[in-house]
Each structure stands twice: as structure tokens, then as C-alpha cells.
CSV table of N, CA, C and O in Angstrom, one decimal:
chain,number,residue,atom,x,y,z
A,1,UNK,N,-23.1,-110.7,25.3
A,1,UNK,CA,-22.3,-109.3,24.7
A,1,UNK,C,-21.9,-109.0,26.2
A,1,UNK,O,-20.6,-108.1,26.4
A,2,UNK,N,-22.4,-108.3,27.2
A,2,UNK,CA,-22.6,-108.1,28.4
A,2,UNK,C,-21.4,-108.5,29.2
A,2,UNK,O,-20.9,-108.2,30.1
A,3,UNK,N,-21.9,-110.0,29.2
A,3,UNK,CA,-20.8,-110.4,29.8
A,3,UNK,C,-19.0,-110.3,29.6
A,3,UNK,O,-18.0,-111.1,30.4
A,4,UNK,N,-19.0,-110.3,28.1
A,4,UNK,CA,-17.7,-110.8,27.5
A,4,UNK,C,-17.0,-109.5,27.9
A,4,UNK,O,-15.6,-109.6,27.6
A,5,UNK,N,-17.8,-108.0,27.5
A,5,UNK,CA,-17.2,-107.0,27.9
A,5,UNK,C,-17.5,-105.7,28.7
A,5,UNK,O,-18.7,-106.0,29.2
A,6,UNK,N,-16.6,-105.2,29.1
A,6,UNK,CA,-17.0,-104.1,30.0
A,6,UNK,C,-17.5,-103.0,29.2
A,6,UNK,O,-17.4,-102.5,28.5
A,7,UNK,N,-18.8,-102.4,30.0
A,7,UNK,CA,-19.4,-101.7,29.7
A,7,UNK,C,-19.8,-100.6,30.6
A,7,UNK,O,-19.6,-100.6,32.1
A,8,UNK,N,-19.7,-99.4,30.8
A,8,UNK,CA,-20.3,-98.0,31.0
A,8,UNK,C,-21.6,-98.8,32.4
A,8,UNK,O,-22.1,-99.6,31.9
A,9,UNK,N,-22.0,-98.3,33.1
A,9,UNK,CA,-22.8,-98.2,34.1
A,9,UNK,C,-23.9,-97.6,33.7
A,9,UNK,O,-23.9,-96.7,32.5
A,10,UNK,N,-25.2,-98.3,33.2
A,10,UNK,CA,-26.2,-98.0,32.1
A,10,UNK,C,-27.5,-98.2,33.2
A,10,UNK,O,-27.8,-99.0,34.1
A,11,UNK,N,-28.5,-97.6,32.8
A,11,UNK,CA,-29.7,-97.6,33.5
A,11,UNK,C,-30.8,-97.2,32.4
A,11,UNK,O,-30.8,-96.6,31.8
A,12,UNK,N,-31.8,-98.4,32.3
A,12,UNK,CA,-33.0,-98.6,31.6
A,12,UNK,C,-34.3,-98.8,32.3
A,12,UNK,O,-34.0,-98.7,33.8
A,13,UNK,N,-35.5,-97.8,31.5
A,13,UNK,CA,-36.4,-97.4,32.4
A,13,UNK,C,-37.6,-98.1,32.2
A,13,UNK,O,-37.7,-98.1,30.5
A,14,UNK,N,-38.6,-99.4,32.8
A,14,UNK,CA,-39.9,-99.3,32.1
A,14,UNK,C,-40.9,-98.6,33.0
A,14,UNK,O,-40.6,-98.6,33.6
A,15,UNK,N,-41.5,-98.8,31.6
A,15,UNK,CA,-42.4,-97.5,32.3
A,15,UNK,C,-43.8,-98.4,32.1
A,15,UNK,O,-43.7,-99.2,30.8
A,16,UNK,N,-44.5,-98.7,33.0
A,16,UNK,CA,-45.6,-99.6,32.8
A,16,UNK,C,-47.1,-98.6,32.3
A,16,UNK,O,-47.1,-97.7,33.2
A,17,UNK,N,-47.2,-98.7,31.4
A,17,UNK,CA,-48.4,-97.7,31.3
A,17,UNK,C,-49.9,-98.4,31.6
A,17,UNK,O,-50.3,-99.0,32.0
A,18,UNK,N,-50.7,-97.1,31.7
A,18,UNK,CA,-52.6,-98.0,32.6
A,18,UNK,C,-53.2,-96.7,31.2
A,18,UNK,O,-52.9,-96.0,31.4
A,19,UNK,N,-54.2,-97.5,30.7
A,19,UNK,CA,-55.3,-96.5,29.9
A,19,UNK,C,-56.6,-96.9,30.5
A,19,UNK,O,-57.2,-97.9,30.8
A,20,UNK,N,-57.1,-95.5,30.8
A,20,UNK,CA,-58.5,-95.7,32.1
A,20,UNK,C,-59.1,-94.9,31.4
A,20,UNK,O,-59.3,-94.6,30.0
A,21,UNK,N,-60.7,-95.1,31.6
A,21,UNK,CA,-61.7,-95.1,31.0
A,21,UNK,C,-62.3,-94.0,31.8
A,21,UNK,O,-62.9,-94.1,33.0
A,22,UNK,N,-62.4,-93.2,32.0
A,22,UNK,CA,-63.3,-92.2,32.2
A,22,UNK,C,-62.7,-91.2,32.7
A,22,UNK,O,-61.8,-91.0,33.3
A,23,UNK,N,-63.5,-90.3,34.0
A,23,UNK,CA,-62.7,-90.0,35.7
A,23,UNK,C,-62.3,-90.8,36.4
A,23,UNK,O,-63.1,-93.0,36.5
A,24,UNK,N,-61.7,-90.9,37.3
A,24,UNK,CA,-61.0,-91.6,38.3
A,24,UNK,C,-61.6,-91.3,39.3
A,24,UNK,O,-60.5,-89.9,39.9
A,25,UNK,N,-62.5,-91.8,39.9
A,25,UNK,CA,-62.6,-91.4,41.7
A,25,UNK,C,-61.5,-91.7,42.7
A,25,UNK,O,-61.0,-93.3,42.6
A,26,UNK,N,-61.6,-91.4,43.8
A,26,UNK,CA,-60.9,-92.7,44.8
A,26,UNK,C,-60.3,-93.9,45.1
A,26,UNK,O,-59.9,-94.4,45.7
A,27,UNK,N,-61.8,-94.2,45.0
A,27,UNK,CA,-62.1,-95.6,45.3
A,27,UNK,C,-61.7,-96.3,44.3
A,27,UNK,O,-60.9,-97.6,43.5
A,28,UNK,N,-61.6,-96.0,42.4
A,28,UNK,CA,-60.5,-96.5,41.3
A,28,UNK,C,-59.6,-96.5,41.2
A,28,UNK,O,-58.6,-96.8,40.9
A,29,UNK,N,-59.3,-95.3,41.7
A,29,UNK,CA,-58.0,-95.1,41.6
A,29,UNK,C,-56.5,-95.9,42.6
A,29,UNK,O,-55.7,-96.6,42.2
A,30,UNK,N,-57.5,-96.6,44.5
A,30,UNK,CA,-57.1,-97.5,44.6
A,30,UNK,C,-56.8,-98.6,44.2
A,30,UNK,O,-55.8,-99.1,44.2
A,31,UNK,N,-57.7,-99.4,43.0
A,31,UNK,CA,-58.0,-100.3,42.2
A,31,UNK,C,-56.9,-100.1,40.7
A,31,UNK,O,-56.3,-101.4,40.4
A,32,UNK,N,-56.4,-98.6,40.4
A,32,UNK,CA,-55.3,-98.7,39.4
A,32,UNK,C,-54.3,-99.0,40.0
A,32,UNK,O,-53.5,-100.0,39.7
A,33,UNK,N,-53.9,-98.7,41.1
A,33,UNK,CA,-52.6,-98.3,42.2
A,33,UNK,C,-52.6,-99.5,42.0
A,33,UNK,O,-50.8,-100.5,41.8
A,34,UNK,N,-53.4,-100.9,42.7
A,34,UNK,CA,-53.2,-102.0,42.7
A,34,UNK,C,-52.9,-103.0,41.6
A,34,UNK,O,-51.9,-103.6,41.8
A,35,UNK,N,-53.4,-102.3,40.6
A,35,UNK,CA,-53.4,-103.0,39.3
A,35,UNK,C,-52.3,-103.2,39.3
A,35,UNK,O,-51.2,-103.8,38.4
A,36,UNK,N,-51.3,-101.7,38.6
A,36,UNK,CA,-49.7,-101.0,38.4
A,36,UNK,C,-48.7,-102.1,39.4
A,36,UNK,O,-48.2,-102.3,38.7
A,37,UNK,N,-49.1,-101.5,40.9
A,37,UNK,CA,-48.2,-102.9,41.5
A,37,UNK,C,-48.4,-104.2,41.2
A,37,UNK,O,-47.1,-104.9,41.3
A,38,UNK,N,-48.8,-104.8,40.6
A,38,UNK,CA,-49.4,-106.5,40.4
A,38,UNK,C,-48.4,-106.1,39.1
A,38,UNK,O,-47.9,-107.3,38.7
A,39,UNK,N,-49.2,-105.6,38.1
A,39,UNK,CA,-48.2,-105.6,37.0
A,39,UNK,C,-46.5,-105.4,36.9
A,39,UNK,O,-46.1,-106.0,36.4
A,40,UNK,N,-46.2,-104.8,38.0
A,40,UNK,CA,-45.0,-104.0,38.2
A,40,UNK,C,-44.0,-105.1,38.9
A,40,UNK,O,-43.6,-105.2,38.4
A,41,UNK,N,-44.8,-105.8,39.9
A,41,UNK,CA,-44.1,-107.5,40.3
A,41,UNK,C,-43.7,-108.7,39.3
A,41,UNK,O,-43.0,-109.4,39.1
A,42,UNK,N,-45.0,-108.1,38.2
A,42,UNK,CA,-45.1,-109.6,37.3
A,42,UNK,C,-43.5,-109.4,36.3
A,42,UNK,O,-42.9,-110.2,36.3
A,43,UNK,N,-43.6,-107.8,36.0
A,43,UNK,CA,-42.5,-107.7,35.6
A,43,UNK,C,-40.8,-107.8,35.9
A,43,UNK,O,-40.2,-108.1,35.3
A,44,UNK,N,-40.6,-106.9,37.0
A,44,UNK,CA,-40.2,-107.2,38.1
A,44,UNK,C,-39.4,-108.8,38.4
A,44,UNK,O,-38.1,-109.0,38.0
A,45,UNK,N,-40.3,-109.7,38.3
A,45,UNK,CA,-40.1,-110.8,39.0
A,45,UNK,C,-39.5,-111.5,37.2
A,45,UNK,O,-38.4,-112.5,37.3
A,46,UNK,N,-40.1,-110.9,36.5
A,46,UNK,CA,-39.1,-111.7,34.9
A,46,UNK,C,-38.3,-111.0,34.6
A,46,UNK,O,-37.3,-112.1,34.0
A,47,UNK,N,-37.8,-109.7,34.6
A,47,UNK,CA,-36.6,-109.6,34.6
A,47,UNK,C,-35.3,-109.9,35.8
A,47,UNK,O,-34.5,-110.2,35.0
A,48,UNK,N,-36.0,-110.4,37.1
A,48,UNK,CA,-35.7,-111.1,37.7
A,48,UNK,C,-34.7,-112.2,36.9
A,48,UNK,O,-33.6,-112.6,37.3
A,49,UNK,N,-35.3,-113.1,36.5
A,49,UNK,CA,-35.2,-114.5,36.0
A,49,UNK,C,-33.7,-114.4,35.1
A,49,UNK,O,-33.2,-115.1,34.7
A,50,UNK,N,-33.8,-112.9,34.3
A,50,UNK,CA,-33.1,-112.7,33.4
A,50,UNK,C,-31.5,-112.0,33.9
A,50,UNK,O,-31.2,-112.1,33.2
A,51,UNK,N,-31.8,-111.5,35.3
A,51,UNK,CA,-30.3,-111.6,35.9
A,51,UNK,C,-30.4,-109.6,36.0
A,51,UNK,O,-29.2,-109.6,36.0
A,52,UNK,N,-31.6,-109.6,35.6
A,52,UNK,CA,-31.8,-107.6,35.9
A,52,UNK,C,-31.9,-107.4,37.1
A,52,UNK,O,-33.5,-107.6,37.4
A,53,UNK,N,-31.5,-106.7,37.6
A,53,UNK,CA,-32.0,-105.9,38.8
A,53,UNK,C,-33.1,-105.3,38.7
A,53,UNK,O,-32.6,-103.6,37.6
A,54,UNK,N,-33.8,-104.9,38.9
A,54,UNK,CA,-34.8,-104.0,38.7
A,54,UNK,C,-35.9,-103.4,40.2
A,54,UNK,O,-36.0,-103.8,41.6
A,55,UNK,N,-36.2,-101.6,40.4
A,55,UNK,CA,-37.1,-101.3,41.8
A,55,UNK,C,-38.2,-100.2,40.7
A,55,UNK,O,-37.7,-99.5,40.3
A,56,UNK,N,-38.8,-99.6,41.7
A,56,UNK,CA,-39.9,-99.1,41.6
A,56,UNK,C,-39.2,-97.6,41.9
A,56,UNK,O,-38.9,-97.2,43.0
A,57,UNK,N,-39.4,-96.2,41.2
A,57,UNK,CA,-38.7,-95.0,41.4
A,57,UNK,C,-39.9,-94.4,42.6
A,57,UNK,O,-40.8,-94.8,42.2
A,58,UNK,N,-39.0,-93.7,43.7
A,58,UNK,CA,-40.0,-92.7,43.8
A,58,UNK,C,-40.5,-91.4,43.3
A,58,UNK,O,-39.8,-91.9,42.0
A,59,UNK,N,-41.1,-90.3,44.4
A,59,UNK,CA,-41.3,-89.5,43.5
A,59,UNK,C,-40.6,-88.6,42.8
A,59,UNK,O,-40.6,-88.2,41.2
A,60,UNK,N,-39.6,-88.2,44.0
A,60,UNK,CA,-38.1,-87.5,44.0
A,60,UNK,C,-37.8,-87.9,42.1
A,60,UNK,O,-37.2,-87.6,41.8
A,61,UNK,N,-37.3,-89.5,42.4
A,61,UNK,CA,-36.9,-89.9,41.6
A,61,UNK,C,-36.9,-89.7,40.2
A,61,UNK,O,-36.4,-89.5,39.1
A,62,UNK,N,-38.2,-90.0,40.5
A,62,UNK,CA,-39.5,-90.2,39.2
A,62,UNK,C,-39.0,-88.0,38.4
A,62,UNK,O,-38.3,-87.7,37.3
A,63,UNK,N,-39.4,-87.4,39.2
A,63,UNK,CA,-39.5,-86.1,39.3
A,63,UNK,C,-38.0,-85.4,38.5
A,63,UNK,O,-37.9,-84.6,37.6
A,64,UNK,N,-37.0,-86.4,39.2
A,64,UNK,CA,-35.4,-86.1,38.6
A,64,UNK,C,-34.8,-86.3,37.7
A,64,UNK,O,-34.2,-85.8,37.0
A,65,UNK,N,-35.8,-87.4,36.9
A,65,UNK,CA,-35.5,-88.0,35.9
A,65,UNK,C,-35.9,-87.5,34.9
A,65,UNK,O,-35.3,-87.1,33.8
A,66,UNK,N,-37.0,-86.7,34.8
A,66,UNK,CA,-37.6,-85.5,33.9
A,66,UNK,C,-37.0,-84.3,34.0
A,66,UNK,O,-36.5,-83.8,32.6
A,67,UNK,N,-36.3,-83.7,35.1
A,67,UNK,CA,-36.1,-83.0,35.0
A,67,UNK,C,-34.4,-82.8,34.3
A,67,UNK,O,-33.9,-81.9,33.8
A,68,UNK,N,-33.7,-83.6,34.6
A,68,UNK,CA,-32.3,-84.2,33.6
A,68,UNK,C,-32.8,-84.0,32.3
A,68,UNK,O,-32.0,-83.9,31.4
A,69,UNK,N,-34.2,-85.1,31.9
A,69,UNK,CA,-34.0,-84.9,30.5
A,69,UNK,C,-34.8,-84.2,30.0
A,69,UNK,O,-33.8,-83.7,29.2
A,70,UNK,N,-35.4,-82.9,30.7
A,70,UNK,CA,-36.2,-81.8,30.3
A,70,UNK,C,-34.7,-80.8,30.2
A,70,UNK,O,-34.5,-79.6,29.1
A,71,UNK,N,-33.9,-80.5,31.2
A,71,UNK,CA,-33.0,-79.5,31.4
A,71,UNK,C,-31.5,-79.7,31.9
A,71,UNK,O,-31.5,-80.0,33.5
A,72,UNK,N,-31.0,-81.1,31.1
A,72,UNK,CA,-30.0,-81.2,31.7
A,72,UNK,C,-28.4,-80.3,31.8
A,72,UNK,O,-28.1,-80.5,32.8
A,73,UNK,N,-28.7,-78.8,31.5
A,73,UNK,CA,-27.6,-78.4,32.1
A,73,UNK,C,-27.8,-77.9,33.0
A,73,UNK,O,-26.8,-77.6,34.5
A,74,UNK,N,-29.1,-77.9,33.4
A,74,UNK,CA,-29.6,-76.6,34.7
A,74,UNK,C,-29.7,-77.9,35.7
A,74,UNK,O,-29.2,-77.7,36.8
A,75,UNK,N,-30.0,-79.2,35.4
A,75,UNK,CA,-29.8,-80.1,36.4
A,75,UNK,C,-28.2,-80.3,36.8
A,75,UNK,O,-28.2,-80.9,38.1
A,76,UNK,N,-27.3,-80.4,35.8
A,76,UNK,CA,-25.6,-80.8,36.9
A,76,UNK,C,-24.9,-79.7,37.7
A,76,UNK,O,-24.5,-79.9,38.2
A,77,UNK,N,-25.9,-78.4,37.6
A,77,UNK,CA,-25.4,-77.5,38.2
A,77,UNK,C,-26.4,-77.3,39.9
A,77,UNK,O,-26.1,-77.2,40.2
A,78,UNK,N,-27.7,-77.4,39.3
A,78,UNK,CA,-28.9,-77.6,40.6
A,78,UNK,C,-29.8,-78.5,40.8
A,78,UNK,O,-30.7,-78.7,40.0
A,79,UNK,N,-29.5,-79.6,41.6
A,79,UNK,CA,-30.6,-80.5,41.4
A,79,UNK,C,-31.3,-80.5,43.0
A,79,UNK,O,-31.4,-79.6,43.5
A,80,UNK,N,-32.2,-81.3,42.6
A,80,UNK,CA,-33.8,-81.2,43.4
A,80,UNK,C,-32.9,-82.0,44.3
A,80,UNK,O,-32.4,-82.9,44.6
A,81,UNK,N,-33.9,-81.1,45.4
A,81,UNK,CA,-34.0,-82.1,46.7
A,81,UNK,C,-35.8,-82.1,47.6
A,81,UNK,O,-36.7,-82.2,46.7
A,82,UNK,N,-35.9,-82.8,48.4
A,82,UNK,CA,-36.8,-83.0,49.0
A,82,UNK,C,-37.7,-81.6,49.7
A,82,UNK,O,-39.0,-81.6,49.2
A,83,UNK,N,-37.3,-80.9,49.4
A,83,UNK,CA,-38.0,-79.4,49.5
A,83,UNK,C,-38.9,-79.1,48.5
A,83,UNK,O,-39.8,-78.9,48.5
A,84,UNK,N,-37.9,-79.3,47.7
A,84,UNK,CA,-38.7,-79.3,46.0
A,84,UNK,C,-39.7,-79.4,45.2
A,84,UNK,O,-41.2,-79.6,44.8
A,85,UNK,N,-39.7,-81.5,46.5
A,85,UNK,CA,-40.8,-82.4,46.2
A,85,UNK,C,-41.9,-81.7,46.5
A,85,UNK,O,-43.2,-81.7,46.4
A,86,UNK,N,-41.4,-81.3,48.0
A,86,UNK,CA,-43.0,-80.8,49.0
A,86,UNK,C,-43.5,-79.5,48.7
A,86,UNK,O,-44.5,-79.3,48.4
A,87,UNK,N,-43.0,-78.7,47.9
A,87,UNK,CA,-43.2,-77.9,47.0
A,87,UNK,C,-43.9,-77.5,46.0
A,87,UNK,O,-44.8,-77.4,45.6
A,88,UNK,N,-43.6,-79.2,45.2
A,88,UNK,CA,-44.4,-79.0,44.0
A,88,UNK,C,-45.7,-80.2,44.7
A,88,UNK,O,-46.5,-79.5,44.1
A,89,UNK,N,-45.6,-80.8,45.3
A,89,UNK,CA,-46.8,-81.5,45.6
A,89,UNK,C,-47.8,-80.8,46.1
A,89,UNK,O,-49.1,-80.7,46.2
A,90,UNK,N,-47.7,-79.7,47.2
A,90,UNK,CA,-48.1,-78.8,47.7
A,90,UNK,C,-48.8,-78.1,46.6
A,90,UNK,O,-50.0,-77.5,46.8
A,91,UNK,N,-48.2,-77.7,45.7
A,91,UNK,CA,-48.5,-76.5,44.5
A,91,UNK,C,-49.6,-77.5,43.2
A,91,UNK,O,-50.7,-77.3,43.4
A,92,UNK,N,-49.6,-78.8,44.0
A,92,UNK,CA,-50.4,-79.6,43.3
A,92,UNK,C,-52.2,-80.0,44.0
A,92,UNK,O,-52.8,-80.0,43.2
A,93,UNK,N,-51.7,-79.9,45.1
A,93,UNK,CA,-52.9,-79.9,45.6
A,93,UNK,C,-54.0,-78.8,45.7
A,93,UNK,O,-54.4,-78.0,45.5
């Protein structure tokens, strides 16, 4: 259907879940990150075989995605910036 019809640019997002148990220490966090990266690579390779380009989103891109989703009118007038991301990161620490 896509090959024969012209469509607008569409973006689809794949969320790779992780279900952890208990508290996550920094040592476990590295293992969790490694497992998620491995799963992401497997999924990306499978999508690539179907002709679908994929890439992981950066922190600012994820934040911007949620910002656009939960506040669409404001996001069109005022976009996020690296400075916003830095302030957000500092607030979490």
C-alpha cells in the first residue's frame, strides 16, 4: 500500500519495555542499559530487514516528544532547547 500510494511523512515510535525487580543499583543499572541496548539492536535489525529505518532517540528528543504530546499548543509556540534539558537534568540530581 505504501509503495503504490503517496503518504505524508509518518513517524512511529517503538518503546522497549523493561520490567525490573526491586531496587536498581548503579551496577544493575549498567546491566539493564546493556540489555535494553541489545534488545534495541535486535529490533532495529529486524526493522531494517523490512526496509524501515530506525534509530534511538536522545534525551532531548524524548522530552520534546512528551512535551508535544501533553502540551501541543504550547509546544508549537515555545520549543525545548538544550538549556531546558540541562535545567531538567539538574533538577533531577
